[in-house]
Structure formats: C-alpha cells, structure tokens
Coordinates of C-alpha atoms (C1' of nucleotides) in Angstrom, one line a residue:
Chain A
M251 CA 29.3 11.1 320.6
T252 CA 30.3 12.9 317.4
E253 CA 26.9 13.0 315.8
P254 CA 24.9 16.1 316.7
P255 CA 27.2 19.0 315.6
V256 CA 30.4 17.8 314.0
G257 CA 33.5 20.0 314.1
R258 CA 34.1 23.3 315.7
R259 CA 33.9 25.1 312.4
E260 CA 30.4 23.9 311.5
R261 CA 29.2 24.7 314.9
K262 CA 30.3 28.3 314.7
K263 CA 28.8 28.5 311.2
A264 CA 25.5 27.2 312.5
A265 CA 25.7 29.6 315.4
T266 CA 26.1 32.7 313.2
R267 CA 23.4 31.5 310.9
Q268 CA 21.1 31.1 313.9
S269 CA 22.0 34.5 315.3
I270 CA 21.2 36.1 312.0
A271 CA 17.9 34.3 311.7
D272 CA 17.1 35.3 315.3
A273 CA 18.0 38.9 314.8
A274 CA 16.0 39.0 311.6
L275 CA 12.8 37.5 313.0
Q276 CA 12.9 39.7 316.1
L277 CA 13.4 42.9 314.0
F278 CA 10.7 41.8 311.5
L279 CA 8.2 41.2 314.3
E280 CA 9.1 44.5 316.0
R281 CA 9.0 46.9 313.0
G282 CA 7.5 45.0 310.1
Y283 CA 9.2 43.3 307.2
D284 CA 9.6 46.4 304.9
Q285 CA 10.9 48.6 307.7
V286 CA 14.0 46.4 308.3
S287 CA 17.0 46.4 306.0
I288 CA 19.5 43.8 305.6
R289 CA 22.1 46.1 307.1
D290 CA 19.9 46.4 310.2
I291 CA 19.9 42.7 310.5
A292 CA 23.6 42.4 309.9
D293 CA 24.3 45.0 312.5
A294 CA 22.0 43.3 315.1
A295 CA 23.7 40.0 314.5
D296 CA 27.1 41.7 314.4
V297 CA 28.1 40.4 311.0
S298 CA 28.6 42.0 307.6
T299 CA 25.9 42.2 305.0
T300 CA 27.7 39.8 302.7
T301 CA 27.8 37.2 305.4
V302 CA 24.0 37.4 305.6
F303 CA 23.8 36.4 301.9
K304 CA 26.3 33.6 302.4
H305 CA 23.8 32.0 304.7
F306 CA 20.5 33.0 303.1
T307 CA 19.6 33.2 299.5
G308 CA 17.6 36.4 300.0
K309 CA 15.6 38.6 302.4
E310 CA 12.5 36.4 302.3
A311 CA 14.5 33.3 303.1
L312 CA 15.4 35.0 306.5
V313 CA 11.7 34.7 307.5
F314 CA 11.3 31.1 306.6
D315 CA 14.4 29.9 308.3
Q316 CA 14.5 26.1 308.6
E317 CA 12.6 25.5 305.4
Q318 CA 13.8 22.0 306.1
D319 CA 13.2 19.1 304.0
R320 CA 9.6 19.4 303.2
E321 CA 10.5 17.8 300.0
S322 CA 11.8 14.6 301.5
Q323 CA 8.9 14.4 303.9
L324 CA 6.4 14.7 301.1
N325 CA 8.1 12.0 299.1
A326 CA 8.4 9.8 302.1
A327 CA 4.7 10.2 302.8
V328 CA 4.0 8.9 299.3
R329 CA 6.6 6.1 299.1
Q330 CA 6.4 4.8 302.6
R331 CA 2.7 4.8 303.2
A332 CA 1.0 2.0 305.0
A333 CA 0.3 -1.0 302.9
G334 CA -3.1 -0.9 301.3
Q335 CA -3.5 2.8 301.9
S336 CA -4.5 4.7 298.8
L337 CA -2.2 7.4 297.6
L338 CA -4.7 10.2 298.2
D339 CA -5.4 9.0 301.7
A340 CA -1.7 9.0 302.4
L341 CA -1.4 12.6 301.1
R342 CA -4.4 13.7 303.1
Q343 CA -3.1 12.2 306.2
H344 CA 0.3 13.8 305.7
V345 CA -1.2 17.2 305.2
L346 CA -3.4 16.8 308.3
D347 CA -0.6 15.5 310.4
S348 CA 2.3 17.7 309.4
W349 CA 0.9 20.9 308.2
L350 CA -2.0 21.5 310.5
P351 CA -0.1 21.3 313.8
I352 CA 2.4 23.9 312.7
T353 CA -0.1 26.5 311.8
A354 CA -2.2 25.8 314.9
H355 CA 0.7 26.5 317.2
P356 CA -0.4 29.5 319.3
R357 CA 3.0 31.2 319.3
I358 CA 3.0 31.2 315.5
A359 CA 0.1 33.7 315.5
E360 CA 2.2 36.8 315.2
F361 CA 4.5 35.1 312.7
T362 CA 1.5 34.2 310.5
N363 CA 0.3 37.7 310.8
L364 CA 3.6 39.0 309.6
V365 CA 3.6 36.8 306.6
D366 CA 0.0 37.5 305.7
S367 CA 0.4 41.2 306.0
T368 CA 3.5 41.3 303.7
P369 CA 2.8 40.6 300.0
A370 CA 6.3 39.7 299.2
L371 CA 6.2 37.0 302.0
R372 CA 2.9 35.7 300.9
A373 CA 4.1 35.2 297.4
Y374 CA 7.3 33.6 298.7
A375 CA 5.4 31.2 301.0
E376 CA 3.2 30.0 298.1
R377 CA 6.1 29.3 295.9
M378 CA 7.9 27.6 298.8
W379 CA 5.2 24.9 298.4
T380 CA 4.7 24.8 294.6
R381 CA 8.4 24.6 294.1
H382 CA 8.2 21.0 295.1
T383 CA 5.7 20.1 292.4
D384 CA 8.1 18.3 290.2
S385 CA 9.6 16.3 293.0
L386 CA 6.3 15.2 294.4
G387 CA 4.9 14.5 291.0
A388 CA 7.9 12.3 290.3
A389 CA 7.4 10.4 293.5
I390 CA 3.7 9.8 292.7
A391 CA 4.6 8.7 289.1
D392 CA 7.1 6.2 290.5
E393 CA 4.3 4.6 292.5
F394 CA 2.5 3.8 289.3
G395 CA 5.5 3.1 287.1
V396 CA 4.8 6.0 284.7
D397 CA 7.0 8.8 283.4
H398 CA 8.1 11.4 285.9
D399 CA 6.3 14.1 284.0
D400 CA 3.1 12.2 283.7
L401 CA 0.4 14.8 283.5
A402 CA -2.1 13.3 285.9
C403 CA 0.7 12.8 288.5
V404 CA 2.1 16.3 288.2
T405 CA -1.4 17.8 288.3
L406 CA -2.2 15.9 291.5
A407 CA 1.1 17.1 293.0
R408 CA 0.3 20.7 292.1
F409 CA -3.2 20.6 293.4
V410 CA -2.1 19.0 296.7
L411 CA 0.6 21.6 297.2
E412 CA -2.0 24.4 296.7
I413 CA -4.0 23.1 299.7
P414 CA -2.1 25.0 302.4
A415 CA -2.7 28.3 300.5
L416 CA -6.4 27.5 300.1
A417 CA -7.0 26.3 303.6
R418 CA -5.1 29.2 305.2
G419 CA -7.3 31.7 306.9
R420 CA -10.2 29.3 307.3
Q421 CA -11.8 28.9 310.6
D422 CA -11.7 25.2 310.5
R423 CA -8.6 24.2 308.6
R424 CA -9.1 20.5 309.2
A425 CA -12.5 20.5 307.6
A426 CA -11.1 22.6 304.7
V427 CA -8.3 20.2 304.0
D428 CA -10.8 17.3 304.1
A429 CA -13.2 19.1 301.8
I430 CA -10.5 19.8 299.2
F431 CA -9.3 16.2 299.3
D432 CA -12.9 15.2 298.7
I433 CA -12.9 17.3 295.6
L434 CA -9.7 15.6 294.4
T435 CA -11.0 12.1 295.1
Q436 CA -14.6 12.4 293.9
G437 CA -14.6 15.3 291.5
W438 CA -16.0 18.8 292.1
Q439 CA -19.6 19.1 293.1
P440 CA -21.7 22.3 293.2
P441 CA -22.0 23.5 296.7
A442 CA -25.3 23.2 298.5
K443 CA -27.4 26.4 298.6
P444 CA -27.7 27.8 302.1
S445 CA -31.5 28.1 301.6
A446 CA -31.9 25.0 303.8
P447 CA -29.2 25.6 306.4
P448 CA -28.0 22.6 308.4
S449 CA -29.7 22.2 311.8
S450 CA -26.6 22.5 314.1
Chain B
M188 CA -15.0 67.9 270.0
T189 CA -15.9 67.1 273.5
E190 CA -17.2 63.6 273.1
P191 CA -14.5 61.3 271.7
P192 CA -13.1 59.1 274.5
V193 CA -9.5 59.8 273.6
G194 CA -8.0 63.2 274.0
R195 CA -4.8 64.4 272.4
R196 CA -3.0 63.9 275.7
E197 CA -4.1 60.4 276.3
R198 CA -3.0 59.4 272.8
K199 CA 0.5 60.7 273.3
K200 CA 0.6 58.9 276.7
A201 CA -0.4 55.7 275.0
A202 CA 2.2 56.3 272.3
T203 CA 5.1 56.6 274.8
R204 CA 3.8 53.7 276.7
Q205 CA 3.8 51.6 273.6
S206 CA 7.3 52.8 272.5
I207 CA 8.6 51.8 276.0
A208 CA 7.0 48.4 275.7
D209 CA 8.3 47.8 272.2
A210 CA 11.8 48.8 273.1
A211 CA 11.7 46.6 276.2
L212 CA 10.4 43.5 274.3
Q213 CA 13.0 43.9 271.6
L214 CA 15.9 44.3 274.0
F215 CA 14.7 41.4 276.1
L216 CA 14.4 39.1 273.1
E217 CA 17.8 40.2 271.8
R218 CA 19.9 40.0 275.0
G219 CA 17.7 38.2 277.5
Y220 CA 15.7 39.6 280.4
D221 CA 18.5 39.8 283.0
Q222 CA 20.9 41.4 280.6
V223 CA 18.7 44.4 280.0
S224 CA 18.5 47.1 282.6
I225 CA 15.7 49.6 283.0
R226 CA 18.1 52.3 282.0
D227 CA 18.8 50.5 278.7
I228 CA 15.1 50.4 278.0
A229 CA 14.6 54.1 278.9
D230 CA 17.5 55.0 276.6
A231 CA 16.2 52.9 273.7
A232 CA 12.7 54.5 274.1
D233 CA 14.3 57.9 274.6
V234 CA 12.6 58.6 277.9
S235 CA 13.8 58.8 281.5
T236 CA 13.8 55.9 283.9
T237 CA 11.2 57.5 286.1
T238 CA 8.9 57.7 283.1
V239 CA 9.2 54.0 282.6
F240 CA 7.9 53.5 286.1
K241 CA 5.1 55.9 285.6
H242 CA 3.7 53.6 282.9
F243 CA 4.6 50.2 284.3
T244 CA 4.6 48.9 287.8
G245 CA 7.8 47.1 287.5
K246 CA 10.3 45.4 285.2
E247 CA 8.2 42.2 284.9
A248 CA 5.2 44.2 283.8
L249 CA 7.1 45.4 280.8
V250 CA 7.1 41.9 279.4
F251 CA 3.4 41.2 279.9
D252 CA 2.2 44.4 278.3
Q253 CA -1.5 44.4 277.8
E254 CA -2.4 42.1 280.7
Q255 CA -5.9 43.0 279.5
D256 CA -9.1 42.0 281.2
R257 CA -8.5 38.3 281.7
E258 CA -10.6 38.8 284.8
S259 CA -13.7 40.0 283.1
Q260 CA -13.4 37.4 280.4
L261 CA -13.3 34.7 283.0
N262 CA -16.2 36.0 284.9
A263 CA -18.2 36.4 281.7
A264 CA -17.4 32.8 280.7
V265 CA -19.0 31.7 284.0
R266 CA -21.9 34.1 284.1
Q267 CA -23.0 34.1 280.5
R268 CA -22.6 30.5 279.6
A269 CA -25.1 28.8 277.4
A270 CA -28.2 27.7 279.1
G271 CA -28.0 24.2 280.4
Q272 CA -24.2 24.1 280.1
S273 CA -22.5 22.9 283.3
L274 CA -20.1 25.3 285.0
L275 CA -17.1 23.0 284.5
D276 CA -17.9 22.6 280.8
A277 CA -18.1 26.3 280.4
L278 CA -14.8 26.8 282.0
R279 CA -13.3 24.0 280.0
Q280 CA -14.5 25.5 276.8
H281 CA -13.3 29.0 277.8
V282 CA -9.8 27.7 278.5
L283 CA -9.7 25.8 275.2
D284 CA -11.1 28.7 273.2
S285 CA -9.3 31.6 274.7
W286 CA -6.0 30.3 276.1
L287 CA -5.0 27.7 273.6
P288 CA -5.0 29.9 270.5
I289 CA -2.8 32.4 272.2
T290 CA 0.0 30.0 273.1
A291 CA -0.3 28.2 269.8
H292 CA 0.4 31.4 267.8
P293 CA 3.8 30.7 266.1
R294 CA 5.2 34.1 266.6
I295 CA 4.8 33.8 270.3
A296 CA 7.3 31.0 270.3
E297 CA 10.3 33.1 271.1
F298 CA 8.3 35.1 273.6
T299 CA 7.3 31.9 275.4
N300 CA 10.9 30.8 275.4
L301 CA 11.9 34.1 277.0
V302 CA 9.4 33.7 279.8
D303 CA 10.2 30.0 280.4
S304 CA 13.9 30.6 280.6
T305 CA 13.6 33.4 283.1
P306 CA 12.6 32.4 286.6
A307 CA 11.4 35.8 287.6
L308 CA 9.1 35.9 284.6
R309 CA 7.8 32.4 285.2
A310 CA 6.9 33.3 288.8
Y311 CA 5.3 36.5 287.6
A312 CA 3.2 34.8 284.9
E313 CA 1.9 32.3 287.4
R314 CA 0.8 34.9 289.8
M315 CA -0.8 36.8 286.9
W316 CA -3.2 33.9 286.7
T317 CA -3.7 33.0 290.3
R318 CA -4.2 36.7 291.2
H319 CA -7.7 36.3 289.8
T320 CA -8.6 33.5 292.1
D321 CA -10.8 35.5 294.3
S322 CA -12.7 37.2 291.5
L323 CA -13.3 33.9 289.6
G324 CA -14.3 32.2 292.9
A325 CA -16.8 34.9 293.6
A326 CA -18.3 34.6 290.2
I327 CA -18.7 30.8 290.7
A328 CA -20.1 31.3 294.1
D329 CA -22.7 33.7 292.7
E330 CA -23.9 31.0 290.3
F331 CA -24.8 28.9 293.3
G332 CA -26.0 31.5 295.7
V333 CA -23.3 30.9 298.3
D334 CA -20.8 33.1 300.0
H335 CA -18.1 34.6 297.9
D336 CA -15.4 32.8 299.9
D337 CA -17.1 29.5 299.7
L338 CA -14.3 26.9 299.9
A339 CA -15.4 24.7 297.1
C340 CA -15.8 27.6 294.7
V341 CA -12.5 29.2 295.6
T342 CA -10.8 25.9 295.3
L343 CA -12.2 25.3 291.9
A344 CA -11.2 28.7 290.8
R345 CA -7.7 28.2 291.9
F346 CA -7.3 24.8 290.3
V347 CA -8.7 26.0 287.0
L348 CA -6.3 28.9 287.0
E349 CA -3.4 26.5 287.5
I350 CA -4.3 24.7 284.3
P351 CA -2.2 27.0 282.0
A352 CA 0.9 26.4 284.1
L353 CA 0.3 22.7 284.1
A354 CA -0.5 22.4 280.4
R355 CA 2.4 24.6 279.4
G356 CA 5.2 22.7 277.6
R357 CA 3.0 19.7 276.8
Q358 CA 3.2 18.4 273.3
D359 CA -0.6 18.3 273.1
R360 CA -2.0 21.1 275.1
R361 CA -5.6 20.5 274.2
A362 CA -5.5 16.9 275.4
A363 CA -3.7 18.1 278.6
V364 CA -6.5 20.7 279.3
D365 CA -9.1 18.0 278.7
A366 CA -7.3 15.6 281.0
I367 CA -7.1 18.0 283.8
F368 CA -10.7 19.0 283.5
D369 CA -11.6 15.3 283.7
I370 CA -9.7 15.1 287.0
L371 CA -11.8 18.0 288.2
T372 CA -15.1 16.5 287.1
Q373 CA -14.6 12.9 288.0
G374 CA -11.9 12.9 290.6
W375 CA -8.3 11.8 290.3
Q376 CA -7.6 8.3 289.0
P377 CA -4.3 6.5 289.1
P378 CA -2.7 6.6 285.6
A379 CA -2.6 3.4 283.5
K380 CA 0.8 1.7 283.6
P381 CA 2.5 1.8 280.2
S382 CA 3.1 -1.9 280.3
A383 CA 0.0 -2.3 278.1
P384 CA 0.1 0.9 276.0
P385 CA -3.0 2.1 274.3
S386 CA -3.2 1.1 270.6
S387 CA -3.4 4.6 269.1
Chain C
dG175 C1' -6.7 84.2 272.8
dT176 C1' -4.5 83.9 277.2
dA177 C1' -3.9 82.5 282.1
dG178 C1' -3.4 79.0 284.9
dA179 C1' -4.5 74.3 286.7
dA180 C1' -3.2 69.6 285.8
dA181 C1' -0.9 66.1 283.8
dA182 C1' 3.2 64.2 281.5
dG183 C1' 7.8 64.1 281.4
dT184 C1' 12.7 65.1 283.0
dG185 C1' 16.9 65.0 285.9
dC186 C1' 19.1 63.9 289.8
dA187 C1' 19.8 61.9 294.0
dA188 C1' 19.0 58.5 297.0
dC189 C1' 17.8 53.9 299.2
dG190 C1' 17.9 48.9 299.6
dA191 C1' 18.8 44.3 297.7
dG192 C1' 22.2 41.6 296.0
dT193 C1' 27.0 40.7 293.8
dC194 C1' 31.9 40.6 293.3
dA195 C1' 36.8 40.5 294.3
dA196 C1' 40.6 40.9 297.4
dC197 C1' 41.7 40.3 301.8
dT198 C1' 41.9 38.5 306.8
dT199 C1' 40.9 35.1 310.1
dA200 C1' 40.2 30.8 312.1
dG201 C1' 39.5 25.7 312.2
dC202 C1' 41.3 21.5 310.2
dC203 C1' 44.5 17.9 308.9
dC204 C1' 48.9 16.0 308.4
Chain D
dG280 C1' 54.0 24.1 312.8
dG281 C1' 52.6 24.8 308.2
dG282 C1' 49.5 24.5 304.4
dC283 C1' 44.7 24.1 303.0
dT284 C1' 40.1 25.5 303.1
dA285 C1' 36.1 27.7 304.5
dA286 C1' 34.0 31.7 307.0
dG287 C1' 33.9 36.3 307.4
dT288 C1' 35.2 41.2 306.3
dT289 C1' 35.5 45.3 303.6
dG290 C1' 34.3 48.3 300.1
dA291 C1' 32.8 49.3 295.9
dC292 C1' 29.6 48.4 292.5
dT293 C1' 25.1 47.2 289.7
dC294 C1' 20.4 47.5 289.4
dG295 C1' 15.4 48.1 290.5
dT296 C1' 12.7 51.5 292.5
dT297 C1' 11.2 55.8 294.7
dG298 C1' 11.0 60.8 295.9
dC299 C1' 11.6 65.5 294.9
dA300 C1' 12.0 69.6 292.4
dC301 C1' 11.6 71.3 288.0
dT302 C1' 10.1 72.0 283.0
dT303 C1' 7.0 71.2 279.2
dT304 C1' 2.7 70.2 277.2
dT305 C1' -2.2 69.8 277.1
dC306 C1' -6.7 70.9 278.7
dT307 C1' -10.1 74.2 280.7
dA308 C1' -12.1 78.4 282.0
dC309 C1' -12.4 83.1 281.5

DNA sequence: GTAGAAAAGTGCAACGAGTCAACTTAGCCC
DNA sequence: GGGCTAAGTTGACTCGTTGCACTTTTCTAC
C-alpha cells in the first residue's frame, strides 16, 4: 500500500533527518551537549551544516526529535473525553497515561540526565510544554462556549502544562501529579506538619 | 574616608554600566531588539564589546537592567505578613501592590511593547520570574515547617509566579490577578457561559 | 608620595550558532 | 526526455560570546 512512506523523495528526506537526529543524540550522550558542535553532527551524519538547519529549527530541537503532536493529543484529551467525565479528570488521566510512561522508560534515564544537566535544554523543554498554552486554553474554552482567551481557561491550561516540570525529579511522580491536580480541583491547602508523621 | 560604602572606583563602574544600559535601551526602542547588535551598543556607549559583557551576562540582560531583588521582596511578603493574614492573601496583596503599579506606569508602555514583540525577551522575562520558584517555595515551606522541596509549596510558588505572565495583556489586570488567586484558593471552576451575561 | 597589587577597560582574534544566496543534484510528473 | 520542484551543497557572512594579552586607573601599603 501507498500509505506509510509516500514517494521516494520524502523517504530519503525522512532518512537524512533521522540520520542527523541519530548522530546528534549519540554525540550528545557521548560528550555532552555543549561539547558537540553543529559541524560535528553534520560531519557524523555526512551532510552539510545548512542541511541540519533545514530539518531542525535549532540545536535544541535536535535533542527533542519527534516533538510530535503533543498539541493535538492534548486537545483530543479535552474534546474527546468520556461522556460525563469532568474536564479536570480528563486532563489528569491524560497526563498520567501519556506523560508518566514516557519518563518512566528505563532507557530514557541517560537522556533525562542529559536534559537535566544542560540549562539550555531544561529551558527549552519547559517552553516546549508551555508553548501549547494558547491551544489548550482554546480547546478548554470551546468546551464551555466562552472566548478562546477566557482567563480561567488559559490559566488552567498554563497550570496543567507546568505539571511535568513540577513533578519531574520526584520519587513518586504519579502521586505528585495527583497532588497537583488536587490543588487545582479543591484549591491550595497548607501542608500537614511532619510533627505527626504517618504510620507507614 | 574609609567608611562610605561606595569608593571612587565603584562609582565609575556603576556609571559605565548605566551608560551601557541607557544606550542599549534607547537603541532597542528606536530600532527594535533584533536590529541592534552588541557592537552597536558598545559604540554608542563608547566602550568595547568585551566591557559590555563584563557588566551584563548577555544581550537580554541589557533590557532588564535592575532586575533588583524580586526574590527578597517575595520572601519578605511571605515571612513578614500581617499577623493572622493567610499565606495566599499575603501573596495576593503583594502581587497587587508591587507588580501592578509597575506595569501600569504609562511610560513603560513602549518598553512593554518591546518585550512583548520580541520572542527572546518574552521567554527571558518569563524565566526571570520562574527562576525564583525554589526560593519562594522554600519560604512558603518554612512557614509550615515542612521540607524546602515540599511539593505543595513549590507548586504554589510556581503558580503564583506564573500570574504576571497570565495577567499580562488583560484589560483589567487587577481583576485578572484576583480571579487567578480565587482559582488557587477555591479550586478551578468552569467559567459561566456568556449566554446569560452578568448585568454589570 | 611612590611602588605595586588589583580592578576596570581595551583590542583583537577566535569559536559556534544561525542565515543567505547561488549552485548542483535527484525525484517527480507529464 | 524535459521541465519543475525540492533537497542538498558550498562558502561567505552576521552576530553573540569568550579568551587572551595588554594598558590604564584606582586603591593600598610602605
């Protein structure tokens, strides 16, 4: 069938893009992000440096290859949620289902380490999420028939998209995600003092 | 005299720093951020480019000159709040008192316009706030005698520090700040449909 | 006061990211 | 097979940023 890769041209294009991304990731993991130049990557992938920038918007984008359609996934989670499920529950479930498994993958450990130890990549990763604030906010607003820039909807979108950054690095990410959603649903409550620690 | 805090040297240093910042801001407002190079600024201030980087960490920092001690102000708002005032009320009041007047200042209009129309500056401004997440989170945690990285406290700090970005550009910033704090205190509520608009 | 350390500033060269324009190459379609 | 188009190359260029060697100014100690 003609569906997976169409045309010889687009296949070669995808191939070079992939070889660039592969070379970049390998070099980054070997030497560290700052110790690898675009020329190094271009040489390793046997392309010119300008070709690298034809496929990727910048150096950081090389690390987060398939940034895929997080946006459409988020919007779908809002719009196509199960009947009767509240909006916040749908978002909570989506975060638990689609973000937690990715970060829990064992092979991603060194990748996560690379990102966390490189300030430029940490900043880029955070904006990767918050960039979708407007889109998610609009999707939420549509659910309630209000303007796309409705303050409450945009605020919720922004706060939800901050959750990955907040839960990152926690020992129990699942519990962290739940706790943050509890804040969003019930309002913020002062934490319990550890003077009377829980039994278990 | 041996006692005055400022020596002759430090005064001249502050003077050159100021002349660099002035030249930079003027050129940025005249031509736009991307149309001004560091070399232009250095020439206008009659210093060398290396001197510019001795005073400022990067090009973006030239725009946000005195980034002052937002951090200590935030912590003070938390720690030295009026007796009996709740934490969230103290934060709400601090945001209303110290952030709103700044952005409402009429002369800042063109400055705000410059920042908003330059992606690099928008990103930098956002991180300027969220950079203090850990510090504010620790201050909040201290108020309740829990660990400095307590999830609820860090989450609240992060959300509060997002408020300027969320309220920016709203027609009624004060109402926006209040509305967001209401979300934080009472939890998120679906917005009212505009089919039955409120009277006033 | 004067010597000399230390800081502030200069000039220059360099590196890496990213862009641009002109050119070659290869797949596509008729 | 020939023209169109997109992918890739090449090389030069801009710009942010850093490093190094050097000069000037201020502070400090004698």
